[in-house]
């Protein structure tokens, strides 16, 4: 059995998503992820479904659902965008970190991997704290890089909550003022190296051993 992704166009009315989900449940399909939005006065639903033996059977059953106008197969978000790195911060340091991560991801993707990099350019401690809080709602995030000159307090508290909910998430910080650096996985003192190493740390290739992680560019926080 495999996971399939579908794009569904529907009549815009209350209860359509519930009807589709109920039908798929009856057929013993499991919905892994869904995203609903409106376009041209119609409902648009992107959905990833597991337990699929026959993709044509899945499409046929969805087409039979009332208020479904059309349904098409789609690549899953993981196969399209792959592993996801989020860079959060402000100023020139954040921009340099983001650029380095994008350039490194491009090198990896050219060799067959699939890694995407997103940047959240945000000013203000409270705003960054809210951005970190929102990360629990984002799929496929494997690493977060916090890049700025000073972070701590509410941001640190939110990072602790994030780590508690996402045990495998890699959290990296630039070496900066504030208590944030005491709770992250890695502290890096160079903006370009922070972006580059974030990509390498989520890569399927084993780039680093403990000796490299303890070099002058990266300080691993002892637990």
mmCIF file of N, CA and C in Angstrom, residues 59-125:
data_model
loop_
_atom_site.group_PDB
_atom_site.id
_atom_site.type_symbol
_atom_site.label_atom_id
_atom_site.label_comp_id
_atom_site.label_asym_id
_atom_site.label_seq_id
_atom_site.Cartn_x
_atom_site.Cartn_y
_atom_site.Cartn_z
ATOM 1 N N UNK A 59 -9.654 7.410 -7.030
ATOM 2 C CA UNK A 59 -10.222 8.519 -7.803
ATOM 3 C C UNK A 59 -11.700 8.281 -8.112
ATOM 4 N N UNK A 60 -12.032 7.047 -8.469
ATOM 5 C CA UNK A 60 -13.417 6.717 -8.797
ATOM 6 C C UNK A 60 -14.337 6.954 -7.607
ATOM 7 N N UNK A 61 -13.921 6.519 -6.435
ATOM 8 C CA UNK A 61 -14.751 6.659 -5.242
ATOM 9 C C UNK A 61 -14.901 8.118 -4.829
ATOM 10 N N UNK A 62 -13.860 8.922 -5.020
ATOM 11 C CA UNK A 62 -13.968 10.344 -4.696
ATOM 12 C C UNK A 62 -14.912 11.034 -5.677
ATOM 13 N N UNK A 63 -14.852 10.670 -6.952
ATOM 14 C CA UNK A 63 -15.741 11.276 -7.957
ATOM 15 C C UNK A 63 -17.213 10.982 -7.669
ATOM 16 N N UNK A 64 -17.476 9.862 -7.007
ATOM 17 C CA UNK A 64 -18.859 9.483 -6.695
ATOM 18 C C UNK A 64 -19.455 10.302 -5.552
ATOM 19 N N UNK A 65 -18.620 11.028 -4.817
ATOM 20 C CA UNK A 65 -19.095 11.794 -3.658
ATOM 21 C C UNK A 65 -19.862 13.023 -4.134
ATOM 22 N N UNK A 66 -21.055 13.262 -3.591
ATOM 23 C CA UNK A 66 -21.829 14.444 -3.978
ATOM 24 C C UNK A 66 -21.028 15.729 -3.770
ATOM 25 N N UNK A 67 -21.197 16.673 -4.681
ATOM 26 C CA UNK A 67 -20.567 17.998 -4.638
ATOM 27 C C UNK A 67 -19.097 18.000 -5.031
ATOM 28 N N UNK A 68 -18.544 16.841 -5.386
ATOM 29 C CA UNK A 68 -17.198 16.800 -5.953
ATOM 30 C C UNK A 68 -17.295 17.073 -7.446
ATOM 31 N N UNK A 69 -16.595 18.092 -7.917
ATOM 32 C CA UNK A 69 -16.625 18.466 -9.335
ATOM 33 C C UNK A 69 -15.539 17.727 -10.116
ATOM 34 N N UNK A 70 -14.344 17.659 -9.553
ATOM 35 C CA UNK A 70 -13.254 16.950 -10.219
ATOM 36 C C UNK A 70 -12.210 16.531 -9.196
ATOM 37 N N UNK A 71 -11.396 15.546 -9.577
ATOM 38 C CA UNK A 71 -10.307 15.099 -8.717
ATOM 39 C C UNK A 71 -9.144 14.664 -9.595
ATOM 40 N N UNK A 72 -7.936 15.060 -9.204
ATOM 41 C CA UNK A 72 -6.745 14.719 -9.968
ATOM 42 C C UNK A 72 -5.646 14.245 -9.023
ATOM 43 N N UNK A 73 -4.833 13.325 -9.519
ATOM 44 C CA UNK A 73 -3.671 12.888 -8.749
ATOM 45 C C UNK A 73 -2.635 13.996 -8.690
ATOM 46 N N UNK A 74 -1.854 14.003 -7.620
ATOM 47 C CA UNK A 74 -0.842 15.036 -7.426
ATOM 48 C C UNK A 74 0.331 14.416 -6.686
ATOM 49 N N UNK A 75 1.510 14.931 -6.904
ATOM 50 C CA UNK A 75 2.661 14.487 -6.127
ATOM 51 C C UNK A 75 2.486 14.914 -4.674
ATOM 52 N N UNK A 76 2.950 14.086 -3.745
ATOM 53 C CA UNK A 76 2.878 14.468 -2.343
ATOM 54 C C UNK A 76 3.808 15.647 -2.071
ATOM 55 N N UNK A 77 3.504 16.388 -1.026
ATOM 56 C CA UNK A 77 4.345 17.525 -0.673
ATOM 57 C C UNK A 77 5.764 17.080 -0.334
ATOM 58 N N UNK A 78 5.878 15.904 0.275
ATOM 59 C CA UNK A 78 7.218 15.420 0.623
ATOM 60 C C UNK A 78 8.036 15.127 -0.615
ATOM 61 N N UNK A 79 7.405 14.529 -1.646
ATOM 62 C CA UNK A 79 8.148 14.234 -2.867
ATOM 63 C C UNK A 79 8.449 15.500 -3.666
ATOM 64 N N UNK A 80 7.632 16.551 -3.468
ATOM 65 C CA UNK A 80 7.842 17.809 -4.184
ATOM 66 C C UNK A 80 8.862 18.696 -3.484
ATOM 67 N N UNK A 81 8.669 18.890 -2.173
ATOM 68 C CA UNK A 81 9.508 19.824 -1.424
ATOM 69 C C UNK A 81 10.502 19.134 -0.492
ATOM 70 N N UNK A 82 10.278 17.882 -0.172
ATOM 71 C CA UNK A 82 11.203 17.119 0.653
ATOM 72 C C UNK A 82 11.297 17.603 2.086
ATOM 73 N N UNK A 83 12.487 17.446 2.638
ATOM 74 C CA UNK A 83 12.733 17.892 4.004
ATOM 75 C C UNK A 83 12.704 19.417 4.054
ATOM 76 N N UNK A 84 12.227 19.946 5.155
ATOM 77 C CA UNK A 84 11.992 21.390 5.235
ATOM 78 C C UNK A 84 12.825 22.024 6.338
ATOM 79 N N UNK A 85 13.511 23.108 6.000
ATOM 80 C CA UNK A 85 14.281 23.895 6.964
ATOM 81 C C UNK A 85 13.660 25.278 7.046
ATOM 82 N N UNK A 86 13.448 25.768 8.261
ATOM 83 C CA UNK A 86 12.879 27.096 8.475
ATOM 84 C C UNK A 86 13.938 27.984 9.125
ATOM 85 N N UNK A 87 14.217 29.122 8.505
ATOM 86 C CA UNK A 87 15.142 30.105 9.076
ATOM 87 C C UNK A 87 14.308 31.283 9.591
ATOM 88 N N UNK A 88 14.470 31.614 10.870
ATOM 89 C CA UNK A 88 13.696 32.680 11.494
ATOM 90 C C UNK A 88 14.641 33.730 12.065
ATOM 91 N N UNK A 89 14.334 35.013 11.837
ATOM 92 C CA UNK A 89 15.139 36.066 12.418
ATOM 93 C C UNK A 89 14.940 37.381 11.704
ATOM 94 N N UNK A 90 15.872 38.310 11.934
ATOM 95 C CA UNK A 90 15.762 39.614 11.291
ATOM 96 C C UNK A 90 17.152 40.137 10.947
ATOM 97 N N UNK A 91 17.190 41.149 10.119
ATOM 98 C CA UNK A 91 18.443 41.821 9.814
ATOM 99 C C UNK A 91 19.336 41.059 8.854
ATOM 100 N N UNK A 92 20.530 41.601 8.685
ATOM 101 C CA UNK A 92 21.481 41.071 7.724
ATOM 102 C C UNK A 92 21.947 39.674 8.097
ATOM 103 N N UNK A 93 22.026 39.374 9.396
ATOM 104 C CA UNK A 93 22.480 38.042 9.812
ATOM 105 C C UNK A 93 21.502 36.971 9.351
ATOM 106 N N UNK A 94 20.216 37.272 9.478
ATOM 107 C CA UNK A 94 19.205 36.312 9.033
ATOM 108 C C UNK A 94 19.284 36.129 7.519
ATOM 109 N N UNK A 95 19.426 37.235 6.785
ATOM 110 C CA UNK A 95 19.492 37.176 5.325
ATOM 111 C C UNK A 95 20.679 36.336 4.867
ATOM 112 N N UNK A 96 21.823 36.505 5.513
ATOM 113 C CA UNK A 96 23.008 35.724 5.153
ATOM 114 C C UNK A 96 22.804 34.243 5.440
ATOM 115 N N UNK A 97 22.187 33.939 6.578
ATOM 116 C CA UNK A 97 21.928 32.543 6.938
ATOM 117 C C UNK A 97 20.983 31.892 5.942
ATOM 118 N N UNK A 98 19.921 32.612 5.591
ATOM 119 C CA UNK A 98 18.933 32.094 4.645
ATOM 120 C C UNK A 98 19.571 31.840 3.280
ATOM 121 N N UNK A 99 20.351 32.792 2.811
ATOM 122 C CA UNK A 99 21.003 32.639 1.506
ATOM 123 C C UNK A 99 21.932 31.430 1.486
ATOM 124 N N UNK A 100 22.698 31.256 2.562
ATOM 125 C CA UNK A 100 23.627 30.126 2.629
ATOM 126 C C UNK A 100 22.877 28.799 2.621
ATOM 127 N N UNK A 101 21.762 28.736 3.338
ATOM 128 C CA UNK A 101 20.973 27.501 3.382
ATOM 129 C C UNK A 101 20.389 27.180 2.011
ATOM 130 N N UNK A 102 19.890 28.185 1.322
ATOM 131 C CA UNK A 102 19.323 27.975 -0.016
ATOM 132 C C UNK A 102 20.394 27.484 -0.984
ATOM 133 N N UNK A 103 21.569 28.084 -0.939
ATOM 134 C CA UNK A 103 22.646 27.684 -1.848
ATOM 135 C C UNK A 103 23.101 26.258 -1.555
ATOM 136 N N UNK A 104 23.184 25.900 -0.288
ATOM 137 C CA UNK A 104 23.594 24.536 0.069
ATOM 138 C C UNK A 104 22.518 23.528 -0.330
ATOM 139 N N UNK A 105 21.235 23.882 -0.136
ATOM 140 C CA UNK A 105 20.145 22.986 -0.530
ATOM 141 C C UNK A 105 20.162 22.745 -2.037
ATOM 142 N N UNK A 106 20.508 23.773 -2.793
ATOM 143 C CA UNK A 106 20.584 23.631 -4.247
ATOM 144 C C UNK A 106 21.632 22.595 -4.641
ATOM 145 N N UNK A 107 22.762 22.610 -3.955
ATOM 146 C CA UNK A 107 23.817 21.630 -4.238
ATOM 147 C C UNK A 107 23.314 20.214 -3.954
ATOM 148 N N UNK A 108 22.641 20.038 -2.824
ATOM 149 C CA UNK A 108 22.132 18.712 -2.452
ATOM 150 C C UNK A 108 21.053 18.239 -3.421
ATOM 151 N N UNK A 109 20.170 19.150 -3.801
ATOM 152 C CA UNK A 109 19.079 18.766 -4.695
ATOM 153 C C UNK A 109 19.588 18.383 -6.084
ATOM 154 N N UNK A 110 20.683 19.004 -6.497
ATOM 155 C CA UNK A 110 21.268 18.647 -7.791
ATOM 156 C C UNK A 110 21.827 17.226 -7.778
ATOM 157 N N UNK A 111 22.136 16.723 -6.586
ATOM 158 C CA UNK A 111 22.683 15.364 -6.478
ATOM 159 C C UNK A 111 21.616 14.341 -6.109
ATOM 160 N N UNK A 112 20.352 14.750 -6.167
ATOM 161 C CA UNK A 112 19.271 13.784 -5.992
ATOM 162 C C UNK A 112 18.497 13.869 -4.700
ATOM 163 N N UNK A 113 18.931 14.689 -3.754
ATOM 164 C CA UNK A 113 18.162 14.850 -2.526
ATOM 165 C C UNK A 113 17.022 15.843 -2.764
ATOM 166 N N UNK A 114 16.179 16.003 -1.766
ATOM 167 C CA UNK A 114 15.055 16.930 -1.887
ATOM 168 C C UNK A 114 14.923 17.683 -0.561
ATOM 169 N N UNK A 115 15.458 18.903 -0.519
ATOM 170 C CA UNK A 115 15.455 19.731 0.690
ATOM 171 C C UNK A 115 14.990 21.124 0.305
ATOM 172 N N UNK A 116 14.055 21.665 1.058
ATOM 173 C CA UNK A 116 13.569 23.022 0.791
ATOM 174 C C UNK A 116 13.855 23.914 1.987
ATOM 175 N N UNK A 117 14.007 25.200 1.717
ATOM 176 C CA UNK A 117 14.341 26.180 2.753
ATOM 177 C C UNK A 117 13.330 27.325 2.702
ATOM 178 N N UNK A 118 12.741 27.638 3.841
ATOM 179 C CA UNK A 118 11.814 28.760 3.958
ATOM 180 C C UNK A 118 12.375 29.780 4.942
ATOM 181 N N UNK A 119 12.141 31.052 4.666
ATOM 182 C CA UNK A 119 12.589 32.110 5.565
ATOM 183 C C UNK A 119 11.421 32.883 6.140
ATOM 184 N N UNK A 120 11.487 33.170 7.438
ATOM 185 C CA UNK A 120 10.483 33.989 8.111
ATOM 186 C C UNK A 120 11.200 35.224 8.658
ATOM 187 N N UNK A 121 11.156 36.319 7.912
ATOM 188 C CA UNK A 121 11.849 37.550 8.299
ATOM 189 C C UNK A 121 10.941 38.333 9.243
ATOM 190 N N UNK A 122 11.316 38.378 10.514
ATOM 191 C CA UNK A 122 10.426 38.919 11.544
ATOM 192 C C UNK A 122 11.211 39.821 12.481
ATOM 193 N N UNK A 123 10.638 40.967 12.827
ATOM 194 C CA UNK A 123 11.249 41.888 13.782
ATOM 195 C C UNK A 123 10.485 41.837 15.099
ATOM 196 N N UNK A 124 11.225 41.804 16.201
ATOM 197 C CA UNK A 124 10.590 41.869 17.512
ATOM 198 C C UNK A 124 10.533 40.523 18.207
ATOM 199 N N UNK A 125 10.841 40.529 19.510
ATOM 200 C CA UNK A 125 10.868 39.292 20.279
ATOM 201 C C UNK A 125 9.525 38.588 20.347
#
